[in-house]
Amino acid sequence: MKTPPVVSPSEWDAAWRQLLVKEKELTRARDALAADRRRMPWLAVEKEYGFDGPAGRASLLDLFEGRRQLIVYRAFFEPGVCGWPDHACRGCSLVADQVAHVAHLNVRDTTLVFASRAPQPDIERVKARMGWTMPWFTMTDDFDADFGVDEWHGTNAFIRDGDRVFRTYFINNRGDEAMGSTWSYLDITALGRQEEWEDSPEGYPRTPAYEWWNWHDEYGAAAQG
């Protein structure tokens, strides 16, 4: 292995500052992309979809748990997938291991769920084994085919206006590599992080950065639905 040169502290600092310029360019580009996502047109979801969950049957609207936004990650855990029945697929399991505490999303009026075709008893068993706590539902119809996740994993973002549901964005392939943090999830939603510094359309919800941040066990009812 040919390693980079070993340099003095001042030379290292100069090299770091040179890369910091590119780091900041990347951050600004990422913010601009998120701003463009907030201006994406919405696609009305006209079909009814059904899921099985821990509390029984649920519609797509039910998955919102009363919140304004919904993020659905299609995880491959079902017969015929590598790992069955003891594990979800390795890649989807890696994604699941990275998911931040969902209370931080919930307090931003956003619900995150996973969805697979495995029955609920198998999902609950594997969640317990792996220490996963995110809501995880069983698809029972064409949801995966209709939203581009029947053959490969992917993350769909939705918003609701009353009882009407709209698809607002979609991430798949290597785009899913960045998912897991509170920020990466909020940045693909129609409302974003909902902070004052963001470039969002007029009238979008905004609060000062840092003001809403809290310990995940002290958000109270806002994070519990």
Short mmCIF file of C-alpha atoms in Angstrom, two decimals:
data_model
loop_
_atom_site.label_atom_id
_atom_site.label_comp_id
_atom_site.label_asym_id
_atom_site.label_seq_id
_atom_site.Cartn_x
_atom_site.Cartn_y
_atom_site.Cartn_z
CA MET A 1 0.00 0.00 0.00
CA LYS A 2 1.48 3.32 -1.08
CA THR A 3 0.52 5.90 1.54
CA PRO A 4 0.31 9.71 1.21
CA PRO A 5 3.29 11.75 2.43
CA VAL A 6 3.76 12.57 6.11
CA VAL A 7 3.91 16.35 6.50
CA SER A 8 4.27 19.09 9.10
CA PRO A 9 1.24 20.48 10.98
CA SER A 10 1.23 23.63 8.85
CA GLU A 11 1.37 21.64 5.61
CA TRP A 12 -1.42 19.35 6.81
CA ASP A 13 -3.56 22.37 7.75
CA ALA A 14 -2.97 23.93 4.32
CA ALA A 15 -4.01 20.71 2.58
CA TRP A 16 -7.11 20.44 4.76
CA ARG A 17 -8.11 24.04 4.03
CA GLN A 18 -7.75 23.35 0.32
CA LEU A 19 -10.19 20.46 0.59
CA LEU A 20 -12.47 22.48 2.88
CA VAL A 21 -13.26 24.71 -0.10
CA LYS A 22 -14.59 21.67 -1.94
CA GLU A 23 -16.42 20.48 1.18
CA LYS A 24 -18.31 23.77 1.40
CA GLU A 25 -19.09 23.66 -2.32
CA LEU A 26 -20.57 20.20 -1.82
CA THR A 27 -22.64 21.39 1.15
CA ARG A 28 -24.05 24.32 -0.84
CA ALA A 29 -24.80 22.02 -3.79
CA ARG A 30 -26.58 19.59 -1.48
CA ASP A 31 -28.66 22.44 -0.02
CA ALA A 32 -29.54 23.65 -3.52
CA LEU A 33 -30.63 20.15 -4.54
CA ALA A 34 -32.86 19.90 -1.45
CA ALA A 35 -34.37 23.28 -2.36
CA ASP A 36 -35.15 21.97 -5.85
CA ARG A 37 -36.79 18.90 -4.32
CA ARG A 38 -39.11 21.19 -2.35
CA ARG A 39 -40.25 22.63 -5.67
CA MET A 40 -40.88 19.26 -7.34
CA PRO A 41 -44.45 18.81 -8.62
CA TRP A 42 -46.64 16.47 -6.63
CA LEU A 43 -48.19 13.29 -8.02
CA ALA A 44 -51.63 12.41 -6.66
CA VAL A 45 -51.94 8.85 -5.34
CA GLU A 46 -55.33 7.74 -6.62
CA LYS A 47 -55.20 4.02 -5.78
CA GLU A 48 -55.96 2.52 -2.41
CA TYR A 49 -53.14 0.48 -0.86
CA GLY A 50 -53.33 -1.94 2.02
CA PHE A 51 -50.70 -3.03 4.52
CA ASP A 52 -50.52 -5.33 7.50
CA GLY A 53 -48.99 -3.81 10.61
CA PRO A 54 -48.55 -4.52 14.31
CA ALA A 55 -52.06 -3.17 14.95
CA GLY A 56 -53.70 -4.90 11.99
CA ARG A 57 -54.75 -3.63 8.56
CA ALA A 58 -53.63 -0.17 7.52
CA SER A 59 -54.04 2.06 4.49
CA LEU A 60 -51.31 4.26 3.03
CA LEU A 61 -52.99 7.19 4.78
CA ASP A 62 -52.84 5.29 8.08
CA LEU A 63 -49.07 4.96 7.72
CA PHE A 64 -48.75 8.75 8.19
CA GLU A 65 -49.90 8.28 11.81
CA GLY A 66 -51.61 11.66 11.57
CA ARG A 67 -48.49 13.52 10.48
CA ARG A 68 -48.14 15.62 7.33
CA GLN A 69 -45.34 13.67 5.64
CA LEU A 70 -44.46 10.01 5.15
CA ILE A 71 -41.24 8.31 4.06
CA VAL A 72 -41.43 4.65 3.02
CA TYR A 73 -38.29 2.54 2.57
CA ARG A 74 -38.88 -0.70 0.71
CA ALA A 75 -36.73 -3.31 2.44
CA PHE A 76 -36.28 -6.78 0.96
CA PHE A 77 -37.25 -9.27 3.64
CA GLU A 78 -39.35 -12.10 2.28
CA PRO A 79 -39.13 -15.64 0.88
CA GLY A 80 -36.62 -15.91 -1.95
CA VAL A 81 -34.40 -13.08 -0.67
CA CYS A 82 -30.90 -13.81 0.65
CA GLY A 83 -31.04 -14.22 4.42
CA TRP A 84 -34.64 -15.44 4.65
CA PRO A 85 -36.03 -16.27 7.13
CA ASP A 86 -33.41 -15.23 9.68
CA HIS A 87 -32.44 -11.89 8.12
CA ALA A 88 -33.48 -9.21 5.68
CA CYS A 89 -31.10 -8.77 2.76
CA ARG A 90 -27.64 -7.55 3.74
CA GLY A 91 -27.95 -4.19 2.02
CA CYS A 92 -31.38 -3.40 3.46
CA SER A 93 -30.15 -4.50 6.88
CA LEU A 94 -27.22 -2.11 6.58
CA VAL A 95 -29.68 0.69 5.80
CA ALA A 96 -31.81 -0.29 8.80
CA ASP A 97 -28.78 -0.24 11.09
CA GLN A 98 -28.14 3.40 10.17
CA VAL A 99 -31.60 4.81 10.86
CA ALA A 100 -31.53 7.57 13.45
CA HIS A 101 -34.12 7.76 16.22
CA VAL A 102 -37.44 8.43 14.49
CA ALA A 103 -38.60 10.87 17.18
CA HIS A 104 -36.50 13.57 15.49
CA LEU A 105 -38.44 13.03 12.26
CA ASN A 106 -41.77 12.77 14.01
CA VAL A 107 -41.39 16.17 15.64
CA ARG A 108 -40.92 17.60 12.13
CA ASP A 109 -44.38 16.19 11.25
CA THR A 110 -42.78 13.31 9.34
CA THR A 111 -43.22 9.54 9.75
CA LEU A 112 -40.67 6.96 8.58
CA VAL A 113 -41.72 3.36 7.93
CA PHE A 114 -40.13 0.30 6.35
CA ALA A 115 -42.18 -2.03 4.16
CA SER A 116 -41.55 -5.60 3.03
CA ARG A 117 -43.54 -8.64 1.93
CA ALA A 118 -42.67 -10.76 4.96
CA PRO A 119 -45.55 -11.50 7.36
CA GLN A 120 -45.69 -9.45 10.54
CA PRO A 121 -44.56 -12.27 12.89
CA ASP A 122 -41.35 -12.62 10.87
CA ILE A 123 -40.80 -8.85 10.78
CA GLU A 124 -41.25 -8.55 14.54
CA ARG A 125 -38.89 -11.47 15.13
CA VAL A 126 -36.11 -10.01 13.00
CA LYS A 127 -36.62 -6.50 14.43
CA ALA A 128 -36.19 -7.90 17.91
CA ARG A 129 -33.08 -9.84 16.90
CA MET A 130 -31.46 -6.83 15.22
CA GLY A 131 -32.59 -4.16 17.68
CA TRP A 132 -34.58 -2.19 15.10
CA THR A 133 -37.48 -0.06 16.32
CA MET A 134 -38.81 1.74 13.25
CA PRO A 135 -42.40 0.94 12.19
CA TRP A 136 -42.29 -1.90 9.65
CA PHE A 137 -45.30 -2.93 7.56
CA THR A 138 -46.19 -5.81 5.26
CA MET A 139 -47.16 -4.91 1.68
CA THR A 140 -50.20 -6.82 0.44
CA ASP A 141 -50.79 -5.44 -3.07
CA ASP A 142 -49.08 -3.56 -5.91
CA PHE A 143 -47.54 -0.78 -3.82
CA ASP A 144 -43.99 -1.92 -4.61
CA ALA A 145 -44.61 -2.25 -8.35
CA ASP A 146 -46.44 1.07 -8.57
CA PHE A 147 -43.69 3.00 -6.78
CA GLY A 148 -40.61 1.52 -8.42
CA VAL A 149 -39.48 -0.77 -5.63
CA ASP A 150 -40.63 -4.22 -6.71
CA GLU A 151 -37.19 -5.31 -7.95
CA TRP A 152 -34.84 -3.07 -5.99
CA HIS A 153 -34.84 -1.14 -2.75
CA GLY A 154 -35.87 2.51 -2.75
CA THR A 155 -37.21 5.35 -0.62
CA ASN A 156 -40.47 7.14 -1.49
CA ALA A 157 -41.58 10.42 0.06
CA PHE A 158 -45.25 11.39 0.37
CA ILE A 159 -47.26 14.30 1.73
CA ARG A 160 -50.92 14.52 2.59
CA ASP A 161 -53.44 17.31 2.29
CA GLY A 162 -56.28 16.19 4.50
CA ASP A 163 -57.09 12.70 3.25
CA ARG A 164 -55.42 13.20 -0.14
CA VAL A 165 -51.95 11.66 -0.54
CA PHE A 166 -49.28 12.81 -2.99
CA ARG A 167 -45.94 11.33 -3.99
CA THR A 168 -43.27 14.03 -3.78
CA TYR A 169 -39.87 12.35 -4.30
CA PHE A 170 -38.07 9.06 -4.86
CA ILE A 171 -34.54 7.86 -4.04
CA ASN A 172 -33.06 4.51 -5.12
CA ASN A 173 -29.83 2.74 -6.02
CA ARG A 174 -26.83 4.60 -4.57
CA GLY A 175 -29.09 7.41 -3.42
CA ASP A 176 -30.14 5.14 -0.57
CA GLU A 177 -26.53 5.04 0.67
CA ALA A 178 -26.98 8.52 2.15
CA MET A 179 -30.21 7.69 3.93
CA GLY A 180 -30.37 7.08 7.66
CA SER A 181 -29.75 10.44 9.28
CA THR A 182 -32.54 12.77 10.33
CA TRP A 183 -31.15 15.36 7.91
CA SER A 184 -30.91 13.09 4.87
CA TYR A 185 -34.52 12.00 5.31
CA LEU A 186 -35.86 15.53 5.82
CA ASP A 187 -33.90 16.76 2.81
CA ILE A 188 -35.87 14.49 0.45
CA THR A 189 -39.25 15.62 1.75
CA ALA A 190 -41.52 18.28 0.27
CA LEU A 191 -41.21 20.47 3.39
CA GLY A 192 -37.51 19.87 4.06
CA ARG A 193 -36.00 20.57 7.48
CA GLN A 194 -38.49 23.40 7.98
CA GLU A 195 -35.79 25.76 9.24
CA GLU A 196 -35.53 29.48 8.55
CA TRP A 197 -32.24 29.35 6.65
CA GLU A 198 -33.62 27.05 3.96
CA ASP A 199 -34.60 28.23 0.48
CA SER A 200 -38.23 27.14 0.54
CA PRO A 201 -41.35 28.39 -1.25
CA GLU A 202 -43.37 31.14 0.38
CA GLY A 203 -45.60 29.95 3.21
CA TYR A 204 -43.70 26.75 4.01
CA PRO A 205 -43.34 25.97 7.74
CA ARG A 206 -40.10 27.33 9.22
CA THR A 207 -38.60 27.56 12.68
CA PRO A 208 -35.16 28.73 13.81
CA ALA A 209 -32.40 26.16 13.48
CA TYR A 210 -31.52 24.48 16.79
CA GLU A 211 -34.76 25.70 18.43
CA TRP A 212 -36.66 22.48 17.82
CA TRP A 213 -33.76 20.10 18.52
CA ASN A 214 -34.16 18.06 21.68
CA TRP A 215 -33.33 14.77 23.38
CA HIS A 216 -35.38 12.08 21.68
CA ASP A 217 -37.13 11.16 24.93
CA GLU A 218 -38.20 14.72 25.72
CA TYR A 219 -40.13 15.75 22.63
CA GLY A 220 -43.37 14.65 24.22
CA ALA A 221 -46.63 14.18 22.35
CA ALA A 222 -45.37 15.84 19.13
CA ALA A 223 -43.05 12.92 18.49
CA GLN A 224 -45.52 10.26 19.55
CA GLY A 225 -48.33 11.03 17.12
#
